[in-house]
């Protein structure tokens, strides 16, 4: 037995000395940041590595991990003990997290830059009194088509995703909420929030579309469109901007009936350990120069005053990245939907694809 | 119970990474979202019966093709000089060192319209779409899992004593009879572990069909992936049914061979 005890002791000692080493490494603290994959400027090319810059300026170590969907974020926050200090939920997820008290009110005094958020993003419906969020980035969904493959058509509406002349060459979102939003718009249902009956209507619309489709895609859309494999696809307009840089035949349009305005915000979870560090991080990310760097990297719009002006010309002048206010009036922003209705939609979507 | 102390880490591992996760899946599968006992998740899971059967079908066809392709390869390898055998084994292993998804991306590029294979076929006057159908999914599966069929077959066949084959030949067997009466019976354990190692992962894999298939080729692994985040219960129920199906399959398979293969 003694032998095992000594092994155990050795392990504990080794672990303890590791802990000492990290605490002596020069950082004054650490924060756990949980963000979307590939969603901060990472220093490639001559871009700023925003996370490294924060660590350097504030002497706080950032433990950076990523997720792929809002639902994954929710699942981790609500059912695991993992503690995060800063998270980046989208609009409807913010509403859900606030309802379930999983995020805390922010102390604006400690985040002075949060007052530099453009006024229209300080009164979004998911946080009407601007208490829980500091918006990080925003954009809308749009259409991309290949002018050589659309046979003289000039797509300017979601309707073209149902166009029989483009059969076998149309793509659709492989993401229930985005695909249903488009179908709901086509059926005259407001996609902000909906009932099971609305889901059924939209499912019917999506079933009509299925025989015309080539594929349901997310990231694969880049390959499909840039390599001339498909004629038309809905996607996030900022990403359409990127695709157009890689293939001259691609055209991006904002559908005339309006689309989904989405806003991803920074929040502090209720069980955060280092609130002070989180506030510093959020404040840093909301600096105009940093926000501009991140916006240039992810090619979505920045909600920070002055960041747009600091971005390079093509980006700030693109209607895909920065849609004009007149267009935003036609847009809707997702609201939280009952868990029951949400999983019903997910279920119908999976059945549609099988 | 005569447990030896060295087995403690193994048992701890089993409890933490096998028993507890299975218990959790069982718990989720037999409860509803409020946590009370219910068969609702199974009722919903059976809404995906068609996907389920399709996945088993794709797995079956892929396994069959793997077996047909791998059997002669394994035999050929096992009859080479030792040094040649090692080189050939390496050649089959090296592609497996590459990331699974990268290899699927490679197939996407190869198969897409205007890609190398499509271009060559067009020159021969064959115009067809190679990607976005069930055939492409099966091709992807066979490519991914072929080494898992070749290696166990080769290992078992390499152990077959050459003298047995010579004896059969001396006693008047032609090549076919040697295969049928000597090599095949002795290679059954290899077939069983090969089939297990290919069928089980192909039945439950995900992403391959999303990348190589079309709008209809979702497999049960993809369904679990998509359903789980919004509905743990149904996701777990589907996973459990899949586990049960695979378990039954392994039992049936083992009726044909010795017990060792089930562990493979």
Coordinates of C-alpha atoms in Angstrom, one line a residue:
Chain A
X1 CA 0.0 0.0 0.0
X2 CA 2.9 2.3 0.9
X3 CA 4.1 2.1 -2.7
X4 CA 0.8 3.4 -4.0
X5 CA 0.7 6.2 -1.5
X6 CA 4.1 7.4 -2.5
X7 CA 3.1 7.3 -6.2
X8 CA 0.0 9.3 -5.3
X9 CA 2.1 11.7 -3.3
X10 CA 4.5 12.2 -6.3
X11 CA 1.6 12.9 -8.6
X12 CA 0.1 15.5 -6.2
X13 CA 3.5 17.1 -5.8
X14 CA 4.0 17.2 -9.5
X15 CA 0.6 18.8 -10.0
X16 CA 1.2 21.3 -7.3
X17 CA 4.5 22.4 -8.8
X18 CA 2.8 22.8 -12.1
X19 CA 0.3 25.0 -10.5
X20 CA 3.1 27.1 -8.9
X21 CA 4.8 27.4 -12.3
X22 CA 1.7 28.7 -14.0
X23 CA 0.9 31.2 -11.2
X24 CA 4.4 32.5 -11.5
X25 CA 4.3 32.9 -15.2
X26 CA 3.7 36.6 -15.0
X27 CA 0.0 36.8 -15.6
X28 CA -2.1 38.6 -13.0
X29 CA -5.1 36.4 -13.6
X30 CA -6.9 34.4 -16.2
X31 CA -10.3 34.4 -17.9
X32 CA -12.1 31.7 -19.8
X33 CA -13.5 32.9 -23.1
X34 CA -16.0 30.8 -25.0
X35 CA -16.5 32.1 -28.6
X36 CA -17.6 30.9 -32.0
X37 CA -15.0 29.1 -34.0
X38 CA -12.9 31.4 -36.1
X39 CA -14.5 34.5 -34.8
X40 CA -11.6 36.8 -33.7
X41 CA -8.7 38.2 -35.7
X42 CA -5.9 35.7 -35.2
X43 CA -2.9 37.6 -36.4
X44 CA -2.7 35.9 -39.8
X45 CA -1.1 38.1 -42.5
X46 CA -0.6 41.6 -41.1
X47 CA -3.8 41.5 -39.0
X48 CA -3.7 42.0 -35.2
X49 CA -3.8 39.0 -33.0
X50 CA -6.4 40.5 -30.7
X51 CA -6.3 37.9 -28.0
X52 CA -2.5 38.1 -27.7
X53 CA -2.7 41.9 -27.7
X54 CA -5.1 41.8 -24.8
X55 CA -2.9 39.4 -22.8
X56 CA 0.0 41.7 -23.4
X57 CA -1.7 44.9 -22.5
X58 CA -3.7 43.7 -19.4
X59 CA -1.4 40.9 -18.2
X60 CA -4.4 38.5 -18.1
X61 CA -4.2 35.1 -19.6
X62 CA -7.0 34.1 -21.9
X63 CA -8.1 30.5 -22.0
X64 CA -9.9 30.5 -25.4
X65 CA -12.2 27.7 -26.5
X66 CA -14.8 27.7 -29.2
X67 CA -18.3 26.3 -30.1
X68 CA -20.2 25.8 -33.4
X69 CA -23.8 26.5 -32.5
X70 CA -25.8 28.6 -30.0
X71 CA -27.4 25.3 -28.9
X72 CA -24.0 23.8 -28.0
X73 CA -23.2 27.0 -26.0
X74 CA -26.6 26.7 -24.2
X75 CA -26.1 23.0 -23.4
X76 CA -22.6 23.6 -22.0
X77 CA -23.8 26.6 -19.9
X78 CA -26.9 25.0 -18.5
X79 CA -25.8 21.5 -17.8
X80 CA -22.1 21.4 -17.1
X81 CA -19.9 22.9 -14.4
X82 CA -17.6 24.5 -16.8
X83 CA -17.1 28.2 -15.9
X84 CA -16.7 30.8 -18.5
X85 CA -16.1 34.5 -18.0
X86 CA -17.1 35.8 -21.5
X87 CA -19.4 34.2 -24.0
X88 CA -20.7 35.4 -27.4
X89 CA -24.4 34.3 -27.8
X90 CA -26.5 35.4 -30.7
X91 CA -29.7 37.5 -30.3
X92 CA -32.3 34.8 -29.5
X93 CA -29.9 32.9 -27.3
X94 CA -29.2 36.1 -25.2
X95 CA -32.9 36.3 -24.6
X96 CA -33.0 32.7 -23.5
X97 CA -30.0 33.0 -21.3
X98 CA -31.4 36.1 -19.6
X99 CA -34.8 34.4 -19.0
X100 CA -33.0 31.5 -17.4
X101 CA -30.7 33.7 -15.4
X102 CA -27.6 32.2 -16.9
X103 CA -26.0 35.6 -17.6
X104 CA -25.5 38.5 -15.3
X105 CA -26.2 42.3 -15.6
X106 CA -23.2 44.2 -16.6
X107 CA -21.6 47.1 -14.7
X108 CA -21.3 49.7 -17.4
X109 CA -18.9 51.8 -15.3
X110 CA -16.3 49.1 -15.7
X111 CA -16.9 48.8 -19.4
X112 CA -16.7 52.4 -20.5
X113 CA -16.3 51.5 -24.2
X114 CA -19.8 49.9 -24.1
X115 CA -21.2 53.4 -24.5
X116 CA -19.5 53.6 -27.9
X117 CA -21.9 51.0 -29.3
X118 CA -24.1 52.5 -32.0
X119 CA -27.4 53.6 -30.4
X120 CA -29.5 51.2 -32.5
X121 CA -27.6 48.3 -31.1
X122 CA -28.2 49.5 -27.5
X123 CA -31.9 48.9 -27.8
X124 CA -32.2 45.5 -29.5
X125 CA -35.3 43.5 -28.6
X126 CA -33.2 40.8 -26.9
X127 CA -31.8 43.3 -24.5
X128 CA -34.2 46.3 -24.6
X129 CA -32.7 48.2 -21.6
X130 CA -29.1 47.4 -22.6
X131 CA -28.3 45.6 -19.4
X132 CA -26.8 42.3 -20.3
X133 CA -24.9 42.6 -23.6
X134 CA -22.2 44.4 -25.4
X135 CA -22.8 43.7 -29.1
X136 CA -19.7 42.3 -30.8
X137 CA -20.6 41.9 -34.5
X138 CA -23.7 42.0 -36.7
X139 CA -24.7 41.1 -40.2
X140 CA -27.6 39.9 -42.3
X141 CA -28.4 36.8 -44.4
X142 CA -28.2 37.3 -48.1
X143 CA -28.0 35.5 -51.5
X144 CA -25.0 34.6 -53.6
X145 CA -25.3 33.5 -57.2
X146 CA -22.9 32.6 -60.0
X147 CA -23.7 34.8 -63.0
X148 CA -22.5 32.2 -65.4
X149 CA -24.7 29.5 -64.0
X150 CA -28.1 31.3 -63.5
X151 CA -29.1 31.4 -67.2
X152 CA -29.9 35.1 -67.6
X153 CA -31.8 35.3 -64.3
X154 CA -31.2 38.2 -62.0
X155 CA -31.9 36.8 -58.6
X156 CA -33.0 39.5 -56.1
X157 CA -35.4 37.5 -53.9
X158 CA -35.5 34.3 -51.8
X159 CA -38.0 33.1 -54.5
X160 CA -35.1 32.2 -56.7
X161 CA -34.2 29.4 -54.3
X162 CA -37.4 27.8 -55.5
X163 CA -36.8 28.4 -59.2
X164 CA -37.3 25.3 -61.3
X165 CA -34.9 26.5 -64.0
X166 CA -32.1 26.2 -61.5
X167 CA -33.0 22.7 -60.4
X168 CA -30.1 20.7 -59.0
X169 CA -28.0 23.8 -58.7
X170 CA -29.6 25.4 -55.6
X171 CA -28.2 25.2 -52.1
X172 CA -30.0 25.6 -48.8
X173 CA -28.9 26.2 -45.2
X174 CA -28.1 23.0 -43.3
X175 CA -29.2 24.8 -40.1
X176 CA -32.9 24.6 -39.1
X177 CA -33.4 28.1 -37.9
X178 CA -31.9 29.8 -41.0
X179 CA -33.6 27.5 -43.5
X180 CA -37.0 27.9 -41.7
X181 CA -36.6 31.6 -41.5
X182 CA -36.4 31.8 -45.3
X183 CA -39.3 29.4 -45.8
X184 CA -41.4 31.3 -43.3
X185 CA -40.8 34.6 -45.1
X186 CA -42.1 32.9 -48.2
X187 CA -45.2 31.8 -46.4
X188 CA -45.8 35.2 -44.8
X189 CA -45.0 34.0 -41.3
X190 CA -42.8 36.3 -39.2
X191 CA -39.6 34.3 -38.4
X192 CA -38.9 36.2 -35.2
X193 CA -41.0 33.8 -33.2
X194 CA -43.4 31.1 -34.3
X195 CA -45.7 28.2 -33.4
X196 CA -45.8 24.6 -34.4
X197 CA -48.4 25.4 -37.0
X198 CA -46.0 27.9 -38.5
X199 CA -43.3 25.3 -38.5
X200 CA -45.7 22.9 -40.4
X201 CA -46.4 25.6 -43.1
X202 CA -42.7 26.2 -43.5
X203 CA -41.9 22.5 -43.7
X204 CA -44.3 22.2 -46.5
X205 CA -42.5 25.0 -48.3
X206 CA -39.2 23.4 -47.7
X207 CA -40.5 20.0 -49.0
X208 CA -41.4 21.8 -52.3
X209 CA -37.9 23.0 -52.5
X210 CA -36.1 19.8 -51.7
X211 CA -36.4 18.2 -55.2
X212 CA -34.8 21.3 -56.7
X213 CA -31.8 21.4 -54.3
X214 CA -28.4 20.1 -54.8
X215 CA -27.5 20.0 -51.1
X216 CA -28.0 21.4 -47.6
X217 CA -24.8 23.1 -46.6
X218 CA -23.0 25.2 -44.0
X219 CA -19.3 25.8 -44.5
X220 CA -19.3 23.7 -47.7
X221 CA -21.0 26.6 -49.4
X222 CA -17.6 28.2 -49.9
X223 CA -16.3 25.3 -51.9
X224 CA -19.6 24.9 -53.8
X225 CA -19.9 28.5 -54.8
X226 CA -16.2 29.4 -55.2
X227 CA -15.5 26.3 -57.4
X228 CA -18.5 26.9 -59.6
X229 CA -20.3 23.8 -58.4
X230 CA -23.7 25.4 -57.6
X231 CA -25.6 28.4 -59.0
X232 CA -27.3 30.0 -56.1
X233 CA -27.2 29.8 -52.3
X234 CA -28.4 31.7 -49.2
X235 CA -25.7 32.5 -46.7
X236 CA -24.5 35.2 -44.3
X237 CA -23.8 38.3 -46.4
X238 CA -20.4 39.0 -44.8
X239 CA -19.3 35.5 -46.0
X240 CA -20.7 36.2 -49.4
X241 CA -18.4 39.2 -49.5
X242 CA -15.4 36.8 -48.9
X243 CA -16.6 34.4 -51.6
X244 CA -16.8 37.2 -54.1
X245 CA -13.2 38.0 -53.5
X246 CA -12.3 34.4 -54.5
X247 CA -14.5 34.1 -57.6
X248 CA -15.3 37.0 -59.9
X249 CA -18.4 35.4 -61.3
X250 CA -20.2 35.5 -57.9
X251 CA -22.7 38.2 -57.2
X252 CA -24.1 38.9 -53.7
X253 CA -27.5 40.4 -53.2
X254 CA -29.7 41.4 -50.3
X255 CA -33.1 39.8 -51.0
X256 CA -35.7 42.5 -51.6
X257 CA -38.1 41.1 -49.0
X258 CA -35.6 41.6 -46.2
X259 CA -33.7 39.1 -44.3
X260 CA -32.4 38.1 -40.9
X261 CA -30.4 40.7 -39.0
X262 CA -28.3 38.8 -36.5
X263 CA -26.2 40.3 -33.6
X264 CA -23.7 38.4 -31.6
X265 CA -23.0 39.9 -28.2
X266 CA -20.5 39.5 -25.4
X267 CA -22.1 38.5 -22.1
X268 CA -20.8 37.4 -18.7
X269 CA -22.3 34.2 -17.4
X270 CA -23.8 34.2 -13.9
X271 CA -21.2 31.7 -12.6
X272 CA -18.2 33.6 -14.0
X273 CA -15.2 33.5 -11.7
X274 CA -13.2 36.5 -12.9
X275 CA -15.8 39.2 -13.6
X276 CA -13.3 42.0 -13.4
X277 CA -11.1 40.3 -16.0
X278 CA -14.2 39.7 -18.2
X279 CA -15.1 43.4 -18.0
X280 CA -11.6 44.3 -19.1
X281 CA -11.8 41.9 -22.0
X282 CA -15.2 43.1 -23.1
X283 CA -14.0 46.7 -22.9
X284 CA -10.9 45.9 -24.9
X285 CA -12.8 44.1 -27.6
X286 CA -15.1 47.1 -27.9
X287 CA -12.2 49.5 -28.6
X288 CA -12.8 50.9 -32.1
X289 CA -9.4 49.7 -33.5
X290 CA -9.7 46.2 -32.0
X291 CA -13.3 45.9 -33.2
X292 CA -12.3 47.0 -36.7
X293 CA -9.5 44.4 -36.7
X294 CA -12.0 41.6 -35.7
X295 CA -14.5 42.9 -38.2
X296 CA -12.0 42.8 -41.0
X297 CA -11.1 39.3 -40.1
X298 CA -14.6 37.8 -39.8
X299 CA -16.0 40.2 -42.5
X300 CA -19.1 40.9 -40.4
X301 CA -20.0 44.5 -39.4
X302 CA -18.9 46.1 -36.2
X303 CA -21.5 47.8 -33.9
X304 CA -18.8 50.0 -32.4
X305 CA -18.8 53.7 -33.3
X306 CA -15.8 54.6 -35.5
X307 CA -14.8 51.0 -36.2
X308 CA -16.4 51.1 -39.7
X309 CA -14.3 54.1 -40.7
X310 CA -11.1 52.4 -39.6
X311 CA -11.8 49.4 -41.8
X312 CA -10.4 49.1 -45.3
X313 CA -12.4 50.7 -48.1
X314 CA -13.9 47.6 -49.8
X315 CA -15.2 46.3 -46.6
X316 CA -16.7 49.5 -45.2
X317 CA -18.3 50.3 -48.6
X318 CA -19.8 46.8 -49.1
X319 CA -23.5 46.7 -48.8
X320 CA -23.2 43.0 -47.9
X321 CA -21.0 43.8 -44.8
X322 CA -22.7 47.0 -43.9
X323 CA -26.2 47.0 -45.3
X324 CA -27.8 50.4 -45.4
X325 CA -30.3 51.4 -42.7
X326 CA -33.1 51.5 -45.3
X327 CA -32.5 47.7 -45.8
X328 CA -32.3 47.0 -42.0
X329 CA -35.8 48.3 -41.6
X330 CA -37.0 45.3 -43.6
X331 CA -35.0 42.9 -41.5
X332 CA -36.1 40.8 -38.5
X333 CA -34.1 39.5 -35.6
X334 CA -34.7 36.1 -34.1
X335 CA -36.4 35.9 -30.7
X336 CA -36.3 33.1 -28.2
X337 CA -38.8 30.3 -29.2
X338 CA -40.2 27.7 -26.7
X339 CA -37.8 24.8 -26.3
X340 CA -40.7 22.6 -27.3
X341 CA -41.3 24.4 -30.6
X342 CA -37.6 24.7 -31.2
X343 CA -37.0 20.9 -30.9
X344 CA -40.1 20.3 -33.0
X345 CA -38.6 22.5 -35.8
X346 CA -35.3 20.7 -35.5
X347 CA -37.1 17.3 -35.7
X348 CA -39.0 18.3 -38.8
X349 CA -35.9 19.6 -40.4
X350 CA -34.0 16.4 -39.8
X351 CA -36.9 14.4 -41.1
X352 CA -37.0 16.6 -44.2
X353 CA -33.4 15.8 -44.9
X354 CA -33.8 12.0 -44.5
Chain B
X1 CA -14.2 -12.1 -7.5
X2 CA -10.5 -12.6 -7.8
X3 CA -9.4 -9.2 -8.9
X4 CA -5.7 -8.6 -9.3
X5 CA -4.4 -5.2 -8.3
X6 CA -3.0 -4.3 -11.7
X7 CA -6.5 -4.5 -13.1
X8 CA -7.6 -1.6 -11.0
X9 CA -6.7 1.2 -13.5
X10 CA -8.5 -0.8 -16.2
X11 CA -11.6 -1.2 -14.1
X12 CA -11.5 2.5 -13.2
X13 CA -11.2 3.4 -16.8
X14 CA -14.1 1.2 -17.7
X15 CA -16.3 2.6 -15.0
X16 CA -15.6 6.3 -15.9
X17 CA -15.5 6.1 -19.7
X18 CA -17.8 3.2 -20.5
X19 CA -20.2 2.3 -17.7
X20 CA -21.1 5.8 -16.6
X21 CA -21.7 7.2 -20.1
X22 CA -23.9 4.2 -21.0
X23 CA -25.8 4.7 -17.8
X24 CA -26.3 8.4 -18.7
X25 CA -27.5 7.5 -22.2
X26 CA -29.9 5.0 -20.7
X27 CA -31.2 7.6 -18.3
X28 CA -31.8 10.2 -21.0
X29 CA -33.3 7.6 -23.3
X30 CA -35.9 6.6 -20.8
X31 CA -36.9 10.0 -19.5
X32 CA -38.5 13.1 -21.0
X33 CA -37.2 16.6 -21.0
X34 CA -38.5 17.2 -17.4
X35 CA -36.6 14.1 -16.2
X36 CA -39.5 11.8 -15.4
X37 CA -39.8 8.2 -16.8
X38 CA -41.2 8.1 -20.3
X39 CA -41.0 6.1 -23.5
X40 CA -41.6 9.3 -25.5
X41 CA -38.0 9.4 -26.7
X42 CA -38.3 6.0 -28.2
X43 CA -41.6 6.8 -29.9
X44 CA -39.8 9.8 -31.5
X45 CA -36.7 7.7 -32.3
X46 CA -38.8 5.3 -34.4
X47 CA -39.8 8.3 -36.5
X48 CA -36.3 7.9 -38.0
X49 CA -36.7 4.2 -38.9
X50 CA -36.1 4.9 -42.6
X51 CA -32.8 6.6 -41.9
X52 CA -31.9 3.8 -39.6
X53 CA -32.5 1.1 -42.2
X54 CA -30.7 3.2 -44.8
X55 CA -27.7 3.5 -42.6
X56 CA -27.5 -0.2 -41.9
X57 CA -27.9 -0.8 -45.7
X58 CA -25.1 1.5 -46.6
X59 CA -23.0 -0.1 -43.9
X60 CA -23.8 -3.5 -45.2
X61 CA -22.9 -2.7 -48.8
X62 CA -19.8 -0.9 -47.8
X63 CA -18.7 -3.8 -45.7
X64 CA -19.4 -6.3 -48.5
X65 CA -17.4 -4.3 -51.0
X66 CA -14.5 -3.9 -48.5
X67 CA -14.5 -7.7 -47.9
X68 CA -14.6 -8.5 -51.7
X69 CA -11.7 -6.0 -52.4
X70 CA -9.7 -6.8 -49.2
X71 CA -9.8 -10.6 -49.3
X72 CA -7.5 -11.1 -52.4
X73 CA -5.3 -8.2 -51.3
X74 CA -4.9 -9.7 -47.8
X75 CA -4.1 -13.1 -49.4
X76 CA -1.6 -11.6 -51.9
X77 CA 0.1 -9.7 -49.1
X78 CA 0.3 -12.7 -46.8
X79 CA 2.1 -14.8 -49.5
X80 CA 4.9 -12.2 -50.1
X81 CA 8.4 -12.2 -48.6
X82 CA 8.5 -10.7 -45.0
X83 CA 10.1 -7.5 -46.1
X84 CA 7.6 -7.0 -48.9
X85 CA 4.8 -7.6 -46.5
X86 CA 6.1 -4.9 -44.2
X87 CA 6.3 -2.4 -47.0
X88 CA 2.8 -3.2 -48.2
X89 CA 1.4 -2.9 -44.6
X90 CA 3.0 0.5 -44.4
X91 CA 1.5 1.6 -47.7
X92 CA -2.0 0.7 -46.4
X93 CA -1.3 2.4 -43.0
X94 CA 0.1 5.7 -44.2
X95 CA -3.2 7.2 -45.6
X96 CA -4.8 6.4 -42.2
X97 CA -2.3 8.8 -40.5
X98 CA -4.0 11.6 -42.3
X99 CA -7.1 13.2 -40.7
X100 CA -10.3 11.5 -41.6
X101 CA -12.0 14.7 -42.7
X102 CA -9.1 15.7 -44.9
X103 CA -9.4 12.5 -46.8
X104 CA -13.1 13.1 -47.4
X105 CA -12.4 16.7 -48.6
X106 CA -9.9 15.1 -51.0
X107 CA -12.7 12.9 -52.4
X108 CA -14.9 16.0 -52.7
X109 CA -12.3 17.7 -54.9
X110 CA -11.8 14.5 -56.9
X111 CA -15.4 13.9 -57.6
X112 CA -16.8 17.4 -58.1
X113 CA -17.9 18.7 -61.5
X114 CA -14.9 19.8 -63.4
X115 CA -12.7 17.8 -61.0
X116 CA -10.0 15.4 -62.3
X117 CA -12.3 12.3 -62.5
X118 CA -15.2 14.2 -64.1
X119 CA -12.8 15.8 -66.6
X120 CA -11.4 12.4 -67.7
X121 CA -14.8 10.9 -68.0
X122 CA -16.0 13.8 -70.1
X123 CA -13.0 13.3 -72.5
X124 CA -14.3 9.7 -72.9
X125 CA -17.7 11.1 -73.7
X126 CA -19.3 10.2 -70.3
X127 CA -21.2 13.0 -68.7
X128 CA -22.5 12.3 -65.3
X129 CA -22.6 13.7 -61.8
X130 CA -20.3 11.8 -59.5
X131 CA -21.0 13.5 -56.2
X132 CA -24.1 14.1 -54.2
X133 CA -25.5 10.5 -54.3
X134 CA -25.5 7.3 -52.3
X135 CA -22.8 5.8 -54.5
X136 CA -20.4 8.6 -53.5
X137 CA -21.2 8.0 -49.8
X138 CA -20.4 4.3 -50.2
X139 CA -17.2 5.1 -52.1
X140 CA -16.2 7.3 -49.2
X141 CA -17.0 4.7 -46.6
X142 CA -15.1 2.0 -48.5
X143 CA -12.1 4.3 -48.9
X144 CA -12.1 5.2 -45.2
X145 CA -12.5 1.8 -43.8
X146 CA -10.8 -0.6 -46.3
X147 CA -7.5 -0.7 -44.2
X148 CA -9.6 -2.0 -41.3
X149 CA -10.6 -4.9 -43.4
X150 CA -7.3 -5.6 -45.0
X151 CA -5.2 -5.6 -41.9
X152 CA -7.1 -8.3 -39.8
X153 CA -7.4 -10.5 -43.0
X154 CA -3.8 -10.2 -43.7
X155 CA -2.7 -10.8 -40.1
X156 CA -4.8 -14.0 -40.0
X157 CA -3.7 -15.2 -43.4
X158 CA -0.1 -14.6 -42.7
X159 CA -0.3 -17.1 -39.9
X160 CA -1.6 -19.8 -42.3
X161 CA 1.2 -22.4 -42.6
X162 CA 2.4 -22.5 -46.2
X163 CA 2.9 -26.3 -45.8
X164 CA -0.9 -26.7 -45.4
X165 CA -1.4 -25.2 -48.8
X166 CA 1.4 -27.3 -50.3
X167 CA -0.1 -30.4 -48.7
X168 CA -3.4 -29.6 -50.3
X169 CA -1.8 -29.1 -53.7
X170 CA 0.1 -32.4 -53.3
X171 CA -3.1 -34.2 -52.6
X172 CA -4.6 -33.0 -55.8
X173 CA -6.4 -29.8 -55.0
X174 CA -6.6 -27.2 -57.7
X175 CA -6.1 -23.5 -56.8
X176 CA -9.9 -23.0 -56.2
X177 CA -10.2 -26.0 -53.9
X178 CA -7.1 -24.8 -51.9
X179 CA -8.9 -21.5 -51.4
X180 CA -12.2 -23.1 -50.6
X181 CA -11.0 -25.9 -48.3
X182 CA -7.9 -24.6 -46.7
X183 CA -7.4 -20.8 -46.9
X184 CA -11.0 -19.7 -46.4
X185 CA -11.8 -21.8 -43.3
X186 CA -8.6 -20.7 -41.7
X187 CA -9.3 -17.1 -42.4
X188 CA -12.7 -16.9 -40.9
X189 CA -11.5 -15.2 -37.7
X190 CA -10.0 -12.5 -39.8
X191 CA -13.2 -12.0 -41.8
X192 CA -15.2 -11.7 -38.6
X193 CA -12.9 -9.1 -37.0
X194 CA -12.6 -7.2 -40.3
X195 CA -16.4 -7.2 -40.8
X196 CA -16.9 -6.0 -37.3
X197 CA -14.3 -3.2 -37.6
X198 CA -15.9 -1.9 -40.8
X199 CA -19.6 -2.5 -40.2
X200 CA -19.7 -0.9 -36.8
X201 CA -18.1 2.4 -37.6
X202 CA -19.8 2.8 -41.0
X203 CA -23.2 2.2 -39.5
X204 CA -22.7 5.0 -36.9
X205 CA -20.4 7.4 -38.7
X206 CA -21.4 11.0 -39.5
X207 CA -20.2 13.8 -41.8
X208 CA -19.2 11.5 -44.7
X209 CA -22.7 11.5 -46.1
X210 CA -23.0 15.3 -45.4
X211 CA -20.0 15.9 -47.5
X212 CA -20.3 13.3 -50.3
X213 CA -24.1 12.7 -50.3
X214 CA -27.0 14.7 -51.7
X215 CA -30.2 16.0 -50.0
X216 CA -31.4 12.5 -49.2
X217 CA -28.3 10.8 -47.8
X218 CA -28.4 11.7 -44.2
X219 CA -27.3 8.8 -42.0
X220 CA -28.3 7.9 -38.5
X221 CA -25.0 9.3 -37.0
X222 CA -25.9 12.7 -38.6
X223 CA -29.4 12.5 -37.1
X224 CA -28.0 11.9 -33.6
X225 CA -25.6 14.8 -34.2
X226 CA -28.4 17.2 -35.3
X227 CA -31.0 16.1 -32.8
X228 CA -28.9 15.8 -29.7
X229 CA -28.3 19.5 -28.9
X230 CA -32.0 20.4 -29.0
X231 CA -33.3 17.1 -27.6
X232 CA -31.0 14.9 -25.5
X233 CA -33.7 12.3 -24.9
X234 CA -34.4 11.4 -28.5
X235 CA -30.7 11.6 -29.4
X236 CA -29.9 9.1 -26.6
X237 CA -32.8 6.8 -27.5
X238 CA -31.6 6.7 -31.2
X239 CA -28.0 6.0 -29.9
X240 CA -29.3 3.2 -27.7
X241 CA -31.3 1.6 -30.5
X242 CA -28.2 1.8 -32.7
X243 CA -26.1 0.2 -30.0
X244 CA -28.7 -2.6 -29.6
X245 CA -28.7 -3.2 -33.4
X246 CA -24.9 -3.4 -33.5
X247 CA -24.9 -5.7 -30.5
X248 CA -27.3 -8.1 -32.2
X249 CA -25.3 -8.0 -35.3
X250 CA -22.1 -8.9 -33.4
X251 CA -23.9 -11.8 -31.7
X252 CA -25.1 -13.1 -35.1
X253 CA -21.6 -12.7 -36.6
X254 CA -20.1 -14.7 -33.8
X255 CA -22.3 -17.6 -34.4
X256 CA -20.1 -18.1 -37.4
X257 CA -16.8 -17.9 -35.6
X258 CA -14.9 -18.1 -32.3
X259 CA -15.5 -15.8 -29.4
X260 CA -12.3 -13.8 -29.8
X261 CA -13.6 -11.7 -32.6
X262 CA -16.3 -10.0 -30.6
X263 CA -13.6 -8.2 -28.7
X264 CA -12.2 -6.7 -31.9

